[in-house]
Structure formats: C-alpha cells, structure tokens
Amino acid sequence: MARATTIRQKTITTIIAWTVAMVIVFPILWIVVLSFKSEGDAISTPMKVLTSAWTFESYAVVQDRSDYFKHFFNSVIVAVGSTLLGILVAVPAAWSMAFVPSQRTRGILMWMLSTKMLPAVGVLYPIYLLFIELGLLDSRTGLVIVLMLINLPIIVWMLYTYFREIPAEILEAARMDGAGMRAELLYVLTPMAIPGIASTMLLNIILAWNEAFWTLNLTAARAAPLTAFIASYSSPEGLFYAKLSAASVMAIAPILVMGWFSQKQLVRGLTFGAVK
Amino acid sequence: MATQHSQSVARMMMAPAVILLLGWMLVPLTMTLFFSFKKYLPLRGGDLGWVGFENYVRFVSSSSFWPAVATTLIIVGGVLAITVLLGIALALLLDQPMWGQGVVRILVIAPFFVMPTVSGLVWKNMFMDPVNGFFAHLWRFFGAEPIQWLSQASMPSLVMIVSWQWLPFATLILLTAIQSLDTEQLEAAEMDGARPLGRFWFIILPHLARAITVVILIQTIFLLSIFAEIFVTTAGAFGTKTLTYLIFQRVLESQNVGLGSAGGVYAIILANIVAVFLLRVVGKNLDA
C-alpha cells in the first residue's frame, strides 16, 4: 500500500489484530494445553490447568486404549486414496475441457458442479443400501469411492481453472518446433500442470480428511477414520478431557499444517474460481 | 483449432468423469424417488407397497416438520449473519499494515481446518460443559451461575460453534477480494476528501458485493446439510433438529425409509433452488 501509515497506527492495528486472532484460535490452543495435562488437572480451573504439571501420558493412553493409529491410518488411506483416484479421473476430463473446448464444455462443467450440491442426506438410504448389498459397509474401499465421487466436481473444476491458465501460445510454439502429441504432453504441458495438480490434491486431502457425513454414517469400528473415531467421545466414560484433547490435537495437526500452505487454493477451490 | 479427431479424443477423456458423476447422481436419486412413494420399513415388514404421495404429505404434516424448518433457518441465517458481518470486519482489519500479518492470517484461518466432530466435541465439553467447561469456570470466577449452554441455550450455542468454523472461510474469501481492489481508486477517493466510512460504503462494499454473494451461496449449501456438529453435541435434542437431521433420524434411526426419502426429495429441491443462484454467479465468471 502506498499510503503512509504512522507507527502509532500500525501499533494499534497490530494489537487489535493479534487480540482478535488469539480469541479465534483460543479453542485450539486450549486443547493443546489440555492434551499435556493429567485427566484430574484438565478439569480444574484454567489457572490451575496452566500451573499444573505437564505430561505426555494422554497421548500414550489414547493409543493403548483405542488403537488410535489404526484410525489415523484409515484417515490417511481414505483421504489420500480418494484424492489420487479423483485426480486420475479428473485430469483427462479437465484437460480436454481446457484445451479442446466445445459448445458443451460449459454445460458439462456447470452440471458437474450441480452434483456437488446434492444434499447427502437425500441419498443417504440408497447409498447405505447399496453399501450393504455390495459388502462395502464399514470398509475403507467404500469410503474411498464415495469421497472420490463427492469431491470429483471440485477436483475437475480446480484443475480446469489451472489448466486454462496455461497459455495456448506455448502449445503452438511447441508444435511449430515439431513436437508431436506425446512430446507436447510430456515436456511442455505436464511440467506446467504439476503445480496446479499438486494444489488440487492438497485441498482435496483436507476436504476428505474432514468429511463427516459419510464417514460417520458408513463406518463402524473397523474402517472408521478419525472423524468417526472422535465422535465416539460424545458418550464417554469417566474423565476424558485430556484424552479427547490429545486425540483431537493429533487429528487436526497434520491438516492444520497442510491448510496453512493451501490458503490460496482454498479460495479458488471452494468458490469454483468465482473469487480470485 | 480443434479437429474432428481431437474432439473425439476429448470426449473419451471426459467420459470416465462424466459417467461416474452421472451414476453417482442418477442411481441414488432414482432410488430415493422410488422409496419416497412406498411404505418401506426395513425392520418392520419391509416393503409394504405403493402409497402415492402419502409420505410427502406426512413428512410436512408431522409435528417435527415446522420446528425443523425453523431450526434450519435459524442456523443458516444466524451463521450467515455472523460470518458475513464479522468476516467483512476481519478482512478489513487483516488488510491493514501490521506486524506479523502472515501469522495473524494463519491463526484466524485455523478453525476452518478443524474437523467438524472435533470442533463439536471440544466446544461441547471443554468450553460449554456447565460443570468443568472453560465458560463455567469463567462465569464462576465472576460470581455468576454457569449457563447450561447446549440445553438451555442450545440454538445460540450451535450457531456459535458453526460460526466459529465458517468465519475463517468468509474472512479468507473477502480478504482475497479486498486485496484485488485497485488501491489507486481508494487513494483518489481519499484525495477527493472521502472519509473512511464513505470509502468503505461507496468503493469497498460494492467491490465486495460479488464475493459476499459467493460466500452466502456457498455457505448456505454447506450449512443446509450441517450434520456432524449436531450429531456429537445434542444429537437433535433441545430443539436443534434441522431438516437434515430430521431426515437422518427418519431414515437410519427409526428406519422409516419411505418417509425419510420423501424428506430427502424436499431437501434436494431446496438445495437446488439455492444452487441455481450460485451456478448463475459462477457461470458469469466462466465467460469472463
């Protein structure tokens, strides 16, 4: 910004902004603190919580009692698996729409987007029934398929907006230099497309990791990813604040880190390119 | 330009995505429509034959329908109002020069990445629990009687939890939009003597109109189908049963599939009405 700001103004803005940010992020900070406390200390007054002894015990207990890493692993497989599968299907589609557009391209894109807006609860029973019939209930395979399908429109859209930014002149130049279809794909387009594909994957892993309708309704003990596993704390036995905090911190930490890297993609991906 | 050959290759490349999505849409949708015209109770006799529009009539005339509509409207409306207003304020704040801007931005956005079951349970237990929750301790510290958040003030509590999750989304999108504003225009206005409020009202807000529309439409779609937050906090008790939750209960908890499917069809129609507006905004951008 070209306008001059005084140090005073900047100081005031900084103080206000940091205060607001701390209030917003406080619940997350608080569970980080609680996760390092004993169960007894975790329910006492905030002052006592802060001054009591720090311990790692909750993290160990969560793993011992409930096989935490099985669920963590389920989350990884479901999020990464559905994203990879989605990319596999979406790259050719987005590619052809961006580089060989026809009159129908626009209609197809809009239609794909409209499938994303289908409320999940409207098709809950059919999917549930199909899952029983196909033996997919409480299986990671089933979840990978469903999460791939619900995120496919977003993947296609994001890739499409990225691919469209690849200038057509580059292709023409490559063709003039005698590059064939294969060379064009391999040496010209692919390197330019990789950043877009990577961003799309990042956002979709986040979305799939946090998905909490199908994961809650289609899994039980075996295939439950973290979303469903943590929901089991809604009817807890005994003291559980520290354990729930530890389980939560581990569940959100990887995604928080990825999320911070993907702020820009988030805007593009979730507004379907309507806000840039 | 595209030749006949490349057009047919393009169609082949598109086919898997189109076929998958078509199947994902048509198969369950047809089944939902099919069930909605049947009396179908999987645990109590199974398929009891066609009943015409009876399920549709029963769904809207049941005593839980209008309360569910009201609950849905309060959640969607409340969260939209809070996130859009605070989102604009926050976006304006974050756009100002300050120390540690990048870190502040990251902190503000963080709640969006917390999975819904975690945020629901953390708010319910660590903050809103009337005995051990943070708020209870805080209230007692000031000598006040702790509030039974999720039972006595269930709707405000739920709106608060969901707003916390969605405020980062609104802020991030509005901030992106503000940053694309031409600063010269603002400077010109300032030189012409426009006061801050005037600059906001006549330049920034009109510039944000489109982003605000997008935020409202996208959030509405997601908020209409809020599920996990209710599932882990109140499980639909204390007047927090939204349409989505009501349908879920009809279908999976009481296994009245016909009735739930009719509700599902209503939900689909409702979402489509919102979707038409959203698609129009998105489509405009496609031409640009």
Coordinates of C-alpha atoms in Angstrom, one line a residue:
Chain A
M1 CA 0.0 0.0 0.0
A2 CA 1.3 3.4 -1.0
R3 CA -0.4 5.3 1.7
A4 CA 1.8 6.4 4.6
T5 CA 0.9 4.8 7.9
T6 CA 2.3 6.1 11.1
I7 CA 4.0 3.8 13.5
R8 CA 1.2 4.6 16.0
Q9 CA -1.5 3.4 13.7
K10 CA 0.4 0.3 12.8
T11 CA 1.0 -0.5 16.5
I12 CA -2.7 -0.1 17.3
T13 CA -3.8 -2.3 14.3
T14 CA -1.2 -4.9 15.3
I15 CA -2.5 -5.1 18.9
I16 CA -6.2 -5.3 17.8
A17 CA -5.5 -7.9 15.1
W18 CA -3.4 -10.1 17.4
T19 CA -6.0 -10.0 20.1
V20 CA -8.8 -11.0 17.7
A21 CA -6.6 -13.7 16.3
M22 CA -5.9 -15.1 19.7
V23 CA -9.5 -15.2 20.6
I24 CA -10.4 -17.0 17.4
V25 CA -7.6 -19.6 17.7
F26 CA -8.0 -20.0 21.5
P27 CA -10.1 -23.2 21.5
I28 CA -7.3 -24.9 19.5
L29 CA -4.6 -23.6 21.8
W30 CA -6.6 -24.6 24.8
I31 CA -6.9 -28.3 23.7
V32 CA -3.2 -28.3 23.0
V33 CA -2.6 -27.3 26.6
L34 CA -5.1 -29.8 28.0
S35 CA -3.6 -32.6 26.0
F36 CA -0.4 -32.3 28.0
K37 CA -2.2 -32.4 31.4
S38 CA -3.4 -35.3 33.6
E39 CA -7.1 -36.0 33.5
G40 CA -7.5 -34.7 37.0
D41 CA -5.8 -31.4 36.2
A42 CA -7.6 -31.0 32.9
I43 CA -11.0 -30.4 34.5
S44 CA -9.8 -27.9 37.2
T45 CA -9.9 -24.1 36.8
P46 CA -7.9 -22.5 34.0
M47 CA -5.4 -21.0 36.4
K48 CA -4.7 -24.5 37.9
V49 CA -4.6 -26.0 34.4
L50 CA -1.8 -23.7 33.4
T51 CA 0.2 -24.1 36.6
S52 CA -0.1 -27.9 36.9
A53 CA 2.5 -30.4 35.8
W54 CA 2.9 -31.2 32.1
T55 CA 2.7 -34.8 30.9
F56 CA 2.6 -36.9 27.8
E57 CA 0.5 -39.6 29.3
S58 CA -2.7 -38.8 27.4
Y59 CA -1.1 -39.4 24.1
A60 CA 0.1 -42.8 25.2
V61 CA -3.3 -43.7 26.8
V62 CA -5.2 -42.8 23.6
Q63 CA -3.1 -45.2 21.6
D64 CA -3.2 -48.0 24.1
R65 CA -6.9 -47.9 24.8
S66 CA -8.4 -47.3 21.4
D67 CA -5.7 -48.2 18.8
Y68 CA -5.6 -44.6 17.7
F69 CA -3.2 -45.2 14.9
K70 CA -5.5 -47.7 13.2
H71 CA -8.0 -44.8 12.8
F72 CA -5.3 -42.4 11.9
F73 CA -4.2 -44.8 9.2
N74 CA -7.8 -45.2 7.9
S75 CA -7.9 -41.4 7.6
V76 CA -4.7 -41.3 5.6
I77 CA -5.8 -44.1 3.3
V78 CA -9.3 -42.6 2.7
A79 CA -8.1 -39.1 2.2
V80 CA -5.1 -39.8 0.0
G81 CA -6.8 -42.7 -1.8
S82 CA -9.9 -40.8 -2.7
T83 CA -7.8 -37.9 -3.8
L84 CA -5.5 -39.9 -6.0
L85 CA -8.4 -41.8 -7.6
G86 CA -10.2 -38.5 -8.2
I87 CA -7.1 -36.9 -9.8
L88 CA -6.8 -39.9 -12.1
V89 CA -10.3 -39.5 -13.4
A90 CA -10.3 -35.7 -13.3
V91 CA -7.1 -34.8 -15.1
P92 CA -8.1 -36.1 -18.5
A93 CA -11.5 -34.6 -18.2
A94 CA -10.3 -31.1 -17.1
W95 CA -7.5 -31.4 -19.6
S96 CA -9.8 -31.9 -22.6
M97 CA -12.3 -29.3 -21.4
A98 CA -9.5 -26.7 -21.1
F99 CA -7.7 -27.4 -24.3
V100 CA -10.3 -28.8 -26.6
P101 CA -13.4 -26.8 -25.5
S102 CA -16.7 -27.5 -27.3
Q103 CA -20.1 -25.8 -27.0
R104 CA -21.0 -28.4 -24.4
T105 CA -18.0 -27.8 -22.1
R106 CA -19.7 -25.0 -20.2
G107 CA -22.8 -27.1 -19.7
I108 CA -20.9 -30.1 -18.5
L109 CA -18.9 -28.0 -16.0
M110 CA -22.0 -26.5 -14.6
W111 CA -23.7 -29.8 -14.4
M112 CA -20.7 -31.4 -12.5
L113 CA -20.9 -28.6 -10.0
S114 CA -24.6 -29.1 -9.5
T115 CA -23.9 -32.7 -8.5
K116 CA -21.8 -31.4 -5.6
M117 CA -24.8 -29.5 -4.3
L118 CA -26.9 -32.6 -4.0
P119 CA -27.6 -32.9 -0.2
A120 CA -26.0 -36.0 1.1
V121 CA -28.9 -36.8 3.4
G122 CA -31.2 -37.0 0.3
V123 CA -29.4 -40.1 -0.9
L124 CA -28.3 -41.5 2.4
Y125 CA -30.5 -44.6 2.4
P126 CA -29.8 -45.6 -1.2
I127 CA -26.1 -45.4 -0.6
Y128 CA -26.4 -47.2 2.7
L129 CA -28.4 -50.0 1.0
L130 CA -26.0 -50.3 -1.9
F131 CA -23.2 -50.5 0.6
I132 CA -24.9 -53.4 2.4
E133 CA -25.6 -55.2 -0.9
L134 CA -22.1 -54.8 -2.1
G135 CA -20.5 -55.6 1.2
L136 CA -18.9 -52.1 1.4
L137 CA -20.3 -51.0 4.7
D138 CA -17.5 -50.2 7.2
S139 CA -14.9 -50.7 4.6
R140 CA -12.1 -48.3 3.5
T141 CA -12.7 -49.2 -0.1
G142 CA -16.3 -48.0 0.1
L143 CA -15.3 -44.7 1.7
V144 CA -12.6 -44.1 -0.8
I145 CA -15.2 -44.4 -3.6
V146 CA -17.8 -42.2 -2.0
L147 CA -15.3 -39.5 -1.0
M148 CA -13.8 -39.6 -4.5
L149 CA -17.3 -39.1 -6.0
I150 CA -18.4 -36.2 -3.7
N151 CA -15.1 -34.3 -4.3
L152 CA -14.8 -35.1 -8.0
P153 CA -16.6 -32.0 -9.2
I154 CA -14.3 -29.8 -7.1
I155 CA -11.2 -31.6 -8.4
V156 CA -12.4 -31.2 -12.0
W157 CA -13.2 -27.6 -11.5
M158 CA -9.9 -26.7 -9.8
L159 CA -7.9 -28.5 -12.4
Y160 CA -9.9 -26.8 -15.2
T161 CA -9.2 -23.3 -13.8
Y162 CA -5.5 -24.2 -13.5
F163 CA -5.2 -25.7 -17.0
R164 CA -6.9 -22.8 -18.5
E165 CA -4.2 -20.5 -17.3
I166 CA -1.6 -22.4 -19.4
P167 CA -1.2 -20.2 -22.4
A168 CA -2.2 -21.7 -25.7
E169 CA 0.7 -19.9 -27.5
I170 CA 3.2 -22.2 -25.8
L171 CA 1.5 -25.2 -27.4
E172 CA 1.6 -23.6 -30.8
A173 CA 5.2 -22.8 -30.3
A174 CA 6.0 -26.4 -29.4
R175 CA 4.1 -27.6 -32.4
M176 CA 5.9 -25.2 -34.7
D177 CA 9.2 -26.7 -33.4
G178 CA 7.9 -30.0 -34.5
A179 CA 6.8 -31.5 -31.2
G180 CA 4.3 -34.4 -31.6
M181 CA 1.3 -35.0 -29.4
R182 CA 3.4 -37.2 -27.0
A183 CA 6.3 -34.7 -26.7
E184 CA 3.8 -31.9 -26.2
L185 CA 2.1 -33.7 -23.4
L186 CA 5.3 -34.9 -21.7
Y187 CA 7.7 -32.0 -22.0
V188 CA 5.5 -28.9 -22.4
L189 CA 2.2 -29.4 -20.7
T190 CA 2.9 -31.7 -17.8
P191 CA 5.6 -29.5 -16.2
M192 CA 3.3 -26.6 -16.4
A193 CA 0.3 -28.5 -15.0
I194 CA 2.1 -30.1 -12.0
P195 CA 1.8 -27.1 -9.6
G196 CA -2.0 -26.9 -10.3
I197 CA -2.4 -30.7 -9.8
A198 CA -0.4 -30.5 -6.5
S199 CA -2.6 -27.7 -5.2
T200 CA -5.7 -29.5 -6.1
M201 CA -4.5 -32.6 -4.3
L202 CA -3.6 -30.7 -1.2
L203 CA -7.1 -29.1 -0.9
N204 CA -8.8 -32.4 -1.6
I205 CA -6.9 -34.3 1.0
I206 CA -8.0 -31.6 3.5
L207 CA -11.7 -31.9 2.4
A208 CA -11.6 -35.7 2.5
W209 CA -9.8 -35.8 5.9
N210 CA -12.5 -33.6 7.5
E211 CA -15.6 -35.1 5.7
A212 CA -18.0 -36.0 8.5
F213 CA -21.3 -37.2 7.0
W214 CA -20.4 -40.3 5.0
T215 CA -17.6 -41.2 7.3
L216 CA -20.0 -41.2 10.3
N217 CA -22.8 -43.0 8.6
L218 CA -21.0 -45.6 6.6
T219 CA -18.4 -46.9 9.1
A220 CA -18.2 -48.6 12.4
A221 CA -15.2 -49.9 14.4
R222 CA -13.2 -51.3 11.5
A223 CA -12.9 -48.7 8.9
A224 CA -13.7 -45.6 11.0
P225 CA -11.4 -42.7 10.1
L226 CA -10.6 -40.1 12.8
T227 CA -13.8 -38.1 12.2
A228 CA -15.9 -41.1 13.2
F229 CA -13.4 -42.3 15.9
I230 CA -13.5 -39.0 17.7
A231 CA -17.3 -38.9 17.5
S232 CA -17.2 -41.9 19.9
Y233 CA -16.1 -39.4 22.6
S234 CA -19.6 -38.0 22.5
S235 CA -20.7 -40.7 25.0
P236 CA -17.6 -41.0 27.1
E237 CA -16.9 -42.9 30.3
G238 CA -15.2 -41.2 33.2
L239 CA -12.8 -38.4 32.8
F240 CA -11.7 -37.8 29.3
Y241 CA -10.8 -34.1 28.7
A242 CA -7.1 -34.8 28.3
K243 CA -7.6 -37.9 26.2
L244 CA -10.1 -36.2 23.9
S245 CA -7.7 -33.2 23.6
A246 CA -4.8 -35.5 22.7
A247 CA -6.8 -37.4 20.2
S248 CA -8.1 -34.1 18.7
V249 CA -4.7 -32.5 18.5
M250 CA -3.3 -35.5 16.6
A251 CA -6.3 -35.5 14.3
I252 CA -6.1 -31.8 13.3
A253 CA -2.4 -31.2 13.4
P254 CA -1.5 -32.6 10.0
I255 CA -4.4 -30.9 8.3
L256 CA -3.7 -27.5 10.0
V257 CA -0.2 -27.6 8.6
M258 CA -1.4 -28.5 5.1
G259 CA -4.2 -26.0 5.4
W260 CA -1.8 -23.1 6.1
F261 CA 0.0 -24.0 2.8
S262 CA -3.2 -24.1 0.9
Q263 CA -4.9 -20.8 1.7
K264 CA -4.9 -19.6 -1.9
Q265 CA -6.1 -22.9 -3.3
L266 CA -8.8 -22.9 -0.7
V267 CA -10.3 -19.8 -2.1
R268 CA -10.1 -21.0 -5.7
G269 CA -11.3 -24.5 -5.0
L270 CA -14.2 -23.6 -2.8
T271 CA -15.5 -20.7 -4.8
F272 CA -15.1 -22.6 -8.1
G273 CA -13.0 -19.8 -9.5
A274 CA -15.6 -17.2 -8.8
V275 CA -13.3 -15.2 -6.4
K276 CA -9.7 -14.9 -7.3
Chain B
M1 CA -8.4 -25.2 -33.9
A2 CA -9.9 -28.4 -32.7
T3 CA -10.2 -31.1 -35.3
Q4 CA -12.8 -33.8 -35.6
H5 CA -10.1 -36.2 -34.3
S6 CA -9.2 -34.2 -31.2
Q7 CA -12.8 -33.7 -30.4
S8 CA -13.4 -37.4 -30.2
V9 CA -10.3 -37.9 -28.1
A10 CA -11.6 -35.2 -25.8
R11 CA -14.9 -36.9 -25.4
M12 CA -13.1 -40.1 -24.5
M13 CA -11.0 -38.3 -21.9
M14 CA -14.1 -36.8 -20.4
A15 CA -16.1 -40.0 -20.3
P16 CA -14.9 -41.6 -17.1
A17 CA -15.6 -38.4 -15.0
V18 CA -19.0 -37.8 -16.7
I19 CA -20.1 -41.4 -16.4
L20 CA -19.1 -41.7 -12.7
L21 CA -20.9 -38.5 -11.7
L22 CA -23.9 -39.4 -13.8
G23 CA -24.1 -42.7 -12.0
W24 CA -23.5 -41.1 -8.6
M25 CA -26.3 -38.7 -9.3
L26 CA -28.9 -40.8 -11.0
V27 CA -28.8 -44.2 -9.2
P28 CA -29.3 -43.0 -5.7
L29 CA -31.6 -40.2 -6.8
T30 CA -33.9 -42.7 -8.6
M31 CA -33.8 -45.0 -5.6
T32 CA -34.8 -42.1 -3.2
L33 CA -37.7 -41.1 -5.5
F34 CA -38.7 -44.8 -5.7
F35 CA -38.7 -45.2 -1.9
S36 CA -40.5 -42.0 -1.4
F37 CA -43.6 -43.4 -2.9
K38 CA -43.6 -46.5 -0.9
K39 CA -44.4 -47.5 2.6
Y40 CA -41.0 -49.1 3.4
L41 CA -40.0 -50.1 6.9
P42 CA -36.9 -52.4 6.6
L43 CA -37.2 -53.6 10.3
R44 CA -41.0 -53.8 10.5
G45 CA -42.3 -55.7 7.5
G46 CA -40.1 -54.3 4.7
D47 CA -41.8 -53.1 1.5
L48 CA -45.5 -52.6 2.2
G49 CA -46.4 -51.3 -1.2
W50 CA -47.1 -48.1 -3.0
V51 CA -48.7 -45.2 -1.1
G52 CA -48.6 -42.4 -3.7
F53 CA -47.9 -39.0 -2.2
E54 CA -48.7 -40.1 1.4
N55 CA -45.1 -39.8 2.6
Y56 CA -44.8 -36.3 1.2
V57 CA -47.9 -35.3 3.0
R58 CA -47.0 -37.0 6.2
F59 CA -43.5 -35.5 6.2
V60 CA -44.7 -31.9 6.1
S61 CA -47.7 -32.5 8.4
S62 CA -45.7 -34.2 11.2
S63 CA -45.3 -32.3 14.3
S64 CA -41.5 -32.1 13.9
F65 CA -41.5 -30.6 10.5
W66 CA -42.1 -26.9 11.1
P67 CA -39.8 -26.8 14.2
A68 CA -37.1 -28.4 11.9
V69 CA -37.7 -25.8 9.3
A70 CA -37.4 -23.0 11.9
T71 CA -34.2 -24.6 13.3
T72 CA -32.7 -24.9 9.9
L73 CA -33.5 -21.2 9.1
I74 CA -32.0 -20.0 12.4
I75 CA -28.8 -21.9 11.9
V76 CA -28.3 -20.9 8.3
G77 CA -29.5 -17.3 8.9
G78 CA -27.6 -16.9 12.2
V79 CA -24.3 -18.3 10.9
L80 CA -24.6 -16.3 7.7
A81 CA -25.2 -13.0 9.5
I82 CA -22.4 -13.6 12.0
T83 CA -19.8 -14.8 9.5
V84 CA -20.5 -12.3 6.8
L85 CA -20.5 -9.2 9.1
L86 CA -17.6 -10.3 11.2
G87 CA -15.9 -11.6 8.0
I88 CA -16.1 -8.2 6.4
A89 CA -14.7 -6.5 9.6
L90 CA -11.9 -9.1 9.9
A91 CA -11.0 -8.9 6.3
L92 CA -10.7 -5.1 6.5
L93 CA -8.6 -5.4 9.7
L94 CA -6.3 -8.0 8.2
D95 CA -5.8 -5.8 5.1
Q96 CA -4.2 -3.1 7.2
P97 CA -0.5 -2.9 7.6
M98 CA 0.7 -4.5 10.8
W99 CA 3.5 -6.6 12.3
G100 CA 3.2 -10.3 11.9
Q101 CA 0.4 -10.1 9.3
G102 CA 1.1 -13.6 7.9
V103 CA 1.0 -15.2 11.3
V104 CA -2.3 -13.4 12.2
R105 CA -3.8 -14.6 9.0
I106 CA -2.8 -18.2 9.7
L107 CA -4.3 -18.1 13.2
V108 CA -7.6 -16.6 12.0
I109 CA -8.0 -19.3 9.3
A110 CA -7.1 -22.2 11.5
P111 CA -10.6 -23.2 12.7
F112 CA -11.7 -24.0 9.2
F113 CA -9.3 -26.9 9.2
V114 CA -10.6 -28.5 12.4
M115 CA -12.8 -31.5 11.6
P116 CA -16.5 -31.0 12.5
T117 CA -16.6 -33.8 15.0
V118 CA -13.6 -32.3 16.9
S119 CA -14.9 -28.8 17.0
G120 CA -18.3 -30.0 18.1
L121 CA -16.9 -32.1 20.9
V122 CA -14.3 -29.6 22.0
W123 CA -16.9 -26.8 22.3
K124 CA -19.4 -29.1 23.9
N125 CA -17.1 -30.4 26.6
M126 CA -14.1 -28.2 27.1
F127 CA -16.0 -24.9 26.8
M128 CA -19.7 -25.3 27.2
D129 CA -19.9 -28.0 29.8
P130 CA -21.8 -26.5 32.7
V131 CA -19.5 -28.0 35.4
N132 CA -16.0 -28.3 34.0
G133 CA -16.1 -26.2 30.9
F134 CA -14.0 -23.1 30.4
F135 CA -17.0 -20.9 30.3
A136 CA -18.3 -22.4 33.5
H137 CA -15.0 -21.6 35.2
L138 CA -15.1 -18.1 33.8
W139 CA -18.7 -17.5 34.9
R140 CA -17.9 -18.7 38.4
F141 CA -14.8 -16.6 38.6
F142 CA -17.0 -13.6 38.1
G143 CA -19.5 -14.9 40.6
A144 CA -22.2 -15.8 38.0
E145 CA -24.2 -19.0 37.7
P146 CA -22.7 -21.1 34.8
I147 CA -25.0 -21.4 31.8
Q148 CA -26.3 -24.8 30.6
W149 CA -25.2 -23.9 27.1
L150 CA -26.3 -26.8 25.0
S151 CA -29.6 -27.5 26.8
Q152 CA -30.9 -24.1 27.8
A153 CA -29.3 -22.0 25.1
S154 CA -29.0 -24.8 22.5
M155 CA -29.5 -22.8 19.4
P156 CA -27.2 -19.8 20.2
S157 CA -24.6 -22.4 21.2
L158 CA -24.9 -24.3 18.0
V159 CA -24.8 -21.1 15.9
M160 CA -21.7 -20.1 17.8
I161 CA -19.9 -23.4 17.1
V162 CA -20.8 -23.4 13.5
S163 CA -19.9 -19.7 13.1
W164 CA -16.5 -20.4 14.6
Q165 CA -15.9 -23.0 11.9
W166 CA -17.1 -20.8 9.0
L167 CA -15.8 -17.4 9.9
P168 CA -12.4 -18.2 8.5
F169 CA -13.9 -19.2 5.2
A170 CA -15.8 -15.9 4.9
T171 CA -12.8 -13.9 6.0
L172 CA -10.4 -15.6 3.7
I173 CA -12.6 -15.1 0.6
L174 CA -13.5 -11.5 1.5
L175 CA -9.8 -10.7 2.2
T176 CA -8.8 -12.1 -1.2
A177 CA -11.5 -9.9 -2.8
I178 CA -10.3 -6.8 -0.9
Q179 CA -6.8 -7.4 -1.9
S180 CA -7.8 -7.4 -5.6
L181 CA -9.2 -3.9 -5.2
D182 CA -7.4 -1.2 -7.1
T183 CA -5.6 0.9 -4.4
E184 CA -5.4 3.9 -6.8
Q185 CA -9.1 4.2 -6.7
L186 CA -9.0 4.4 -2.9
E187 CA -6.3 6.9 -3.0
A188 CA -8.1 9.1 -5.5
A189 CA -11.2 9.0 -3.3
E190 CA -9.1 9.9 -0.3
M191 CA -7.6 12.9 -2.1
D192 CA -11.1 14.0 -3.0
G193 CA -11.8 14.1 0.7
A194 CA -13.8 10.9 1.1
R195 CA -14.0 9.9 4.7
P196 CA -13.1 6.3 5.7
L197 CA -16.8 5.4 6.1
G198 CA -17.6 6.9 2.7
R199 CA -14.7 5.0 1.1
F200 CA -16.0 1.8 2.7
W201 CA -19.6 2.3 1.7
F202 CA -19.1 3.6 -1.9
I203 CA -15.9 1.8 -3.0
I204 CA -15.0 -1.2 -0.9
L205 CA -18.5 -2.6 -0.3
P206 CA -19.6 -2.5 -3.9
H207 CA -16.3 -4.2 -4.9
L208 CA -17.1 -6.9 -2.3
A209 CA -20.7 -7.5 -3.4
R210 CA -19.8 -10.4 -5.7
A211 CA -17.6 -12.1 -3.1
I212 CA -20.2 -11.6 -0.5
T213 CA -22.8 -13.2 -2.8
V214 CA -20.5 -16.2 -3.3
V215 CA -19.8 -16.6 0.4
I216 CA -23.5 -16.5 1.2
L217 CA -24.5 -19.0 -1.5
I218 CA -21.7 -21.5 -0.8
Q219 CA -22.2 -21.3 2.9
T220 CA -25.9 -21.8 2.5
I221 CA -25.3 -25.0 0.6
F222 CA -23.0 -26.4 3.2
L223 CA -25.0 -25.1 6.2
L224 CA -28.2 -26.6 5.0
S225 CA -26.5 -30.0 5.3
I226 CA -24.8 -29.4 8.7
F227 CA -24.7 -32.8 10.4
A228 CA -21.7 -33.8 12.5
E229 CA -21.9 -30.7 14.7
I230 CA -25.4 -31.7 15.8
F231 CA -24.7 -35.4 15.9
V232 CA -21.9 -35.0 18.5
T233 CA -23.3 -32.2 20.6
T234 CA -27.1 -32.5 21.1
A235 CA -28.0 -35.4 18.8
G236 CA -31.0 -33.4 17.7
A237 CA -32.3 -32.8 21.3
F238 CA -33.2 -29.4 22.8
G239 CA -34.8 -28.1 19.6
T240 CA -31.7 -28.5 17.4
K241 CA -33.2 -30.8 14.9
T242 CA -32.6 -29.4 11.4
L243 CA -34.3 -30.8 8.3
T244 CA -31.1 -32.7 7.5
Y245 CA -31.0 -34.2 11.0
L246 CA -34.8 -35.0 10.9
I247 CA -34.4 -36.9 7.6
F248 CA -31.3 -38.7 9.0
Q249 CA -33.4 -39.8 12.0
R250 CA -36.3 -41.0 9.9
V251 CA -34.1 -43.0 7.6
L252 CA -31.4 -44.5 9.8
E253 CA -32.7 -44.3 13.4
S254 CA -36.4 -45.1 13.0
Q255 CA -35.8 -46.8 9.7
N256 CA -38.9 -45.3 8.1
V257 CA -37.3 -45.2 4.7
G258 CA -40.4 -44.1 2.7
L259 CA -41.0 -41.1 4.9
G260 CA -37.3 -40.2 5.1
S261 CA -37.0 -40.4 1.4
A262 CA -39.8 -38.0 0.8
G263 CA -38.0 -35.6 3.2
G264 CA -34.9 -36.2 1.2
V265 CA -36.6 -35.2 -2.0
Y266 CA -37.7 -31.9 -0.3
A267 CA -34.1 -31.3 0.8
I268 CA -32.9 -31.9 -2.7
I269 CA -35.4 -29.4 -4.1
L270 CA -34.5 -26.8 -1.5
A271 CA -30.7 -27.2 -2.2
N272 CA -31.4 -26.9 -5.9
I273 CA -33.1 -23.6 -5.5
V274 CA -30.0 -22.2 -3.8
A275 CA -27.8 -23.9 -6.3
V276 CA -29.5 -22.2 -9.3
F277 CA -28.4 -18.8 -7.9
L278 CA -24.9 -20.0 -7.2
L279 CA -24.4 -21.5 -10.6
R280 CA -25.5 -18.3 -12.2
V281 CA -22.8 -16.3 -10.4
V282 CA -20.2 -18.9 -11.1
G283 CA -21.3 -19.2 -14.7
K284 CA -20.8 -15.5 -15.3
N285 CA -17.2 -15.8 -14.2
L286 CA -16.7 -18.6 -16.7
D287 CA -17.5 -16.3 -19.6
A288 CA -15.1 -13.6 -18.4

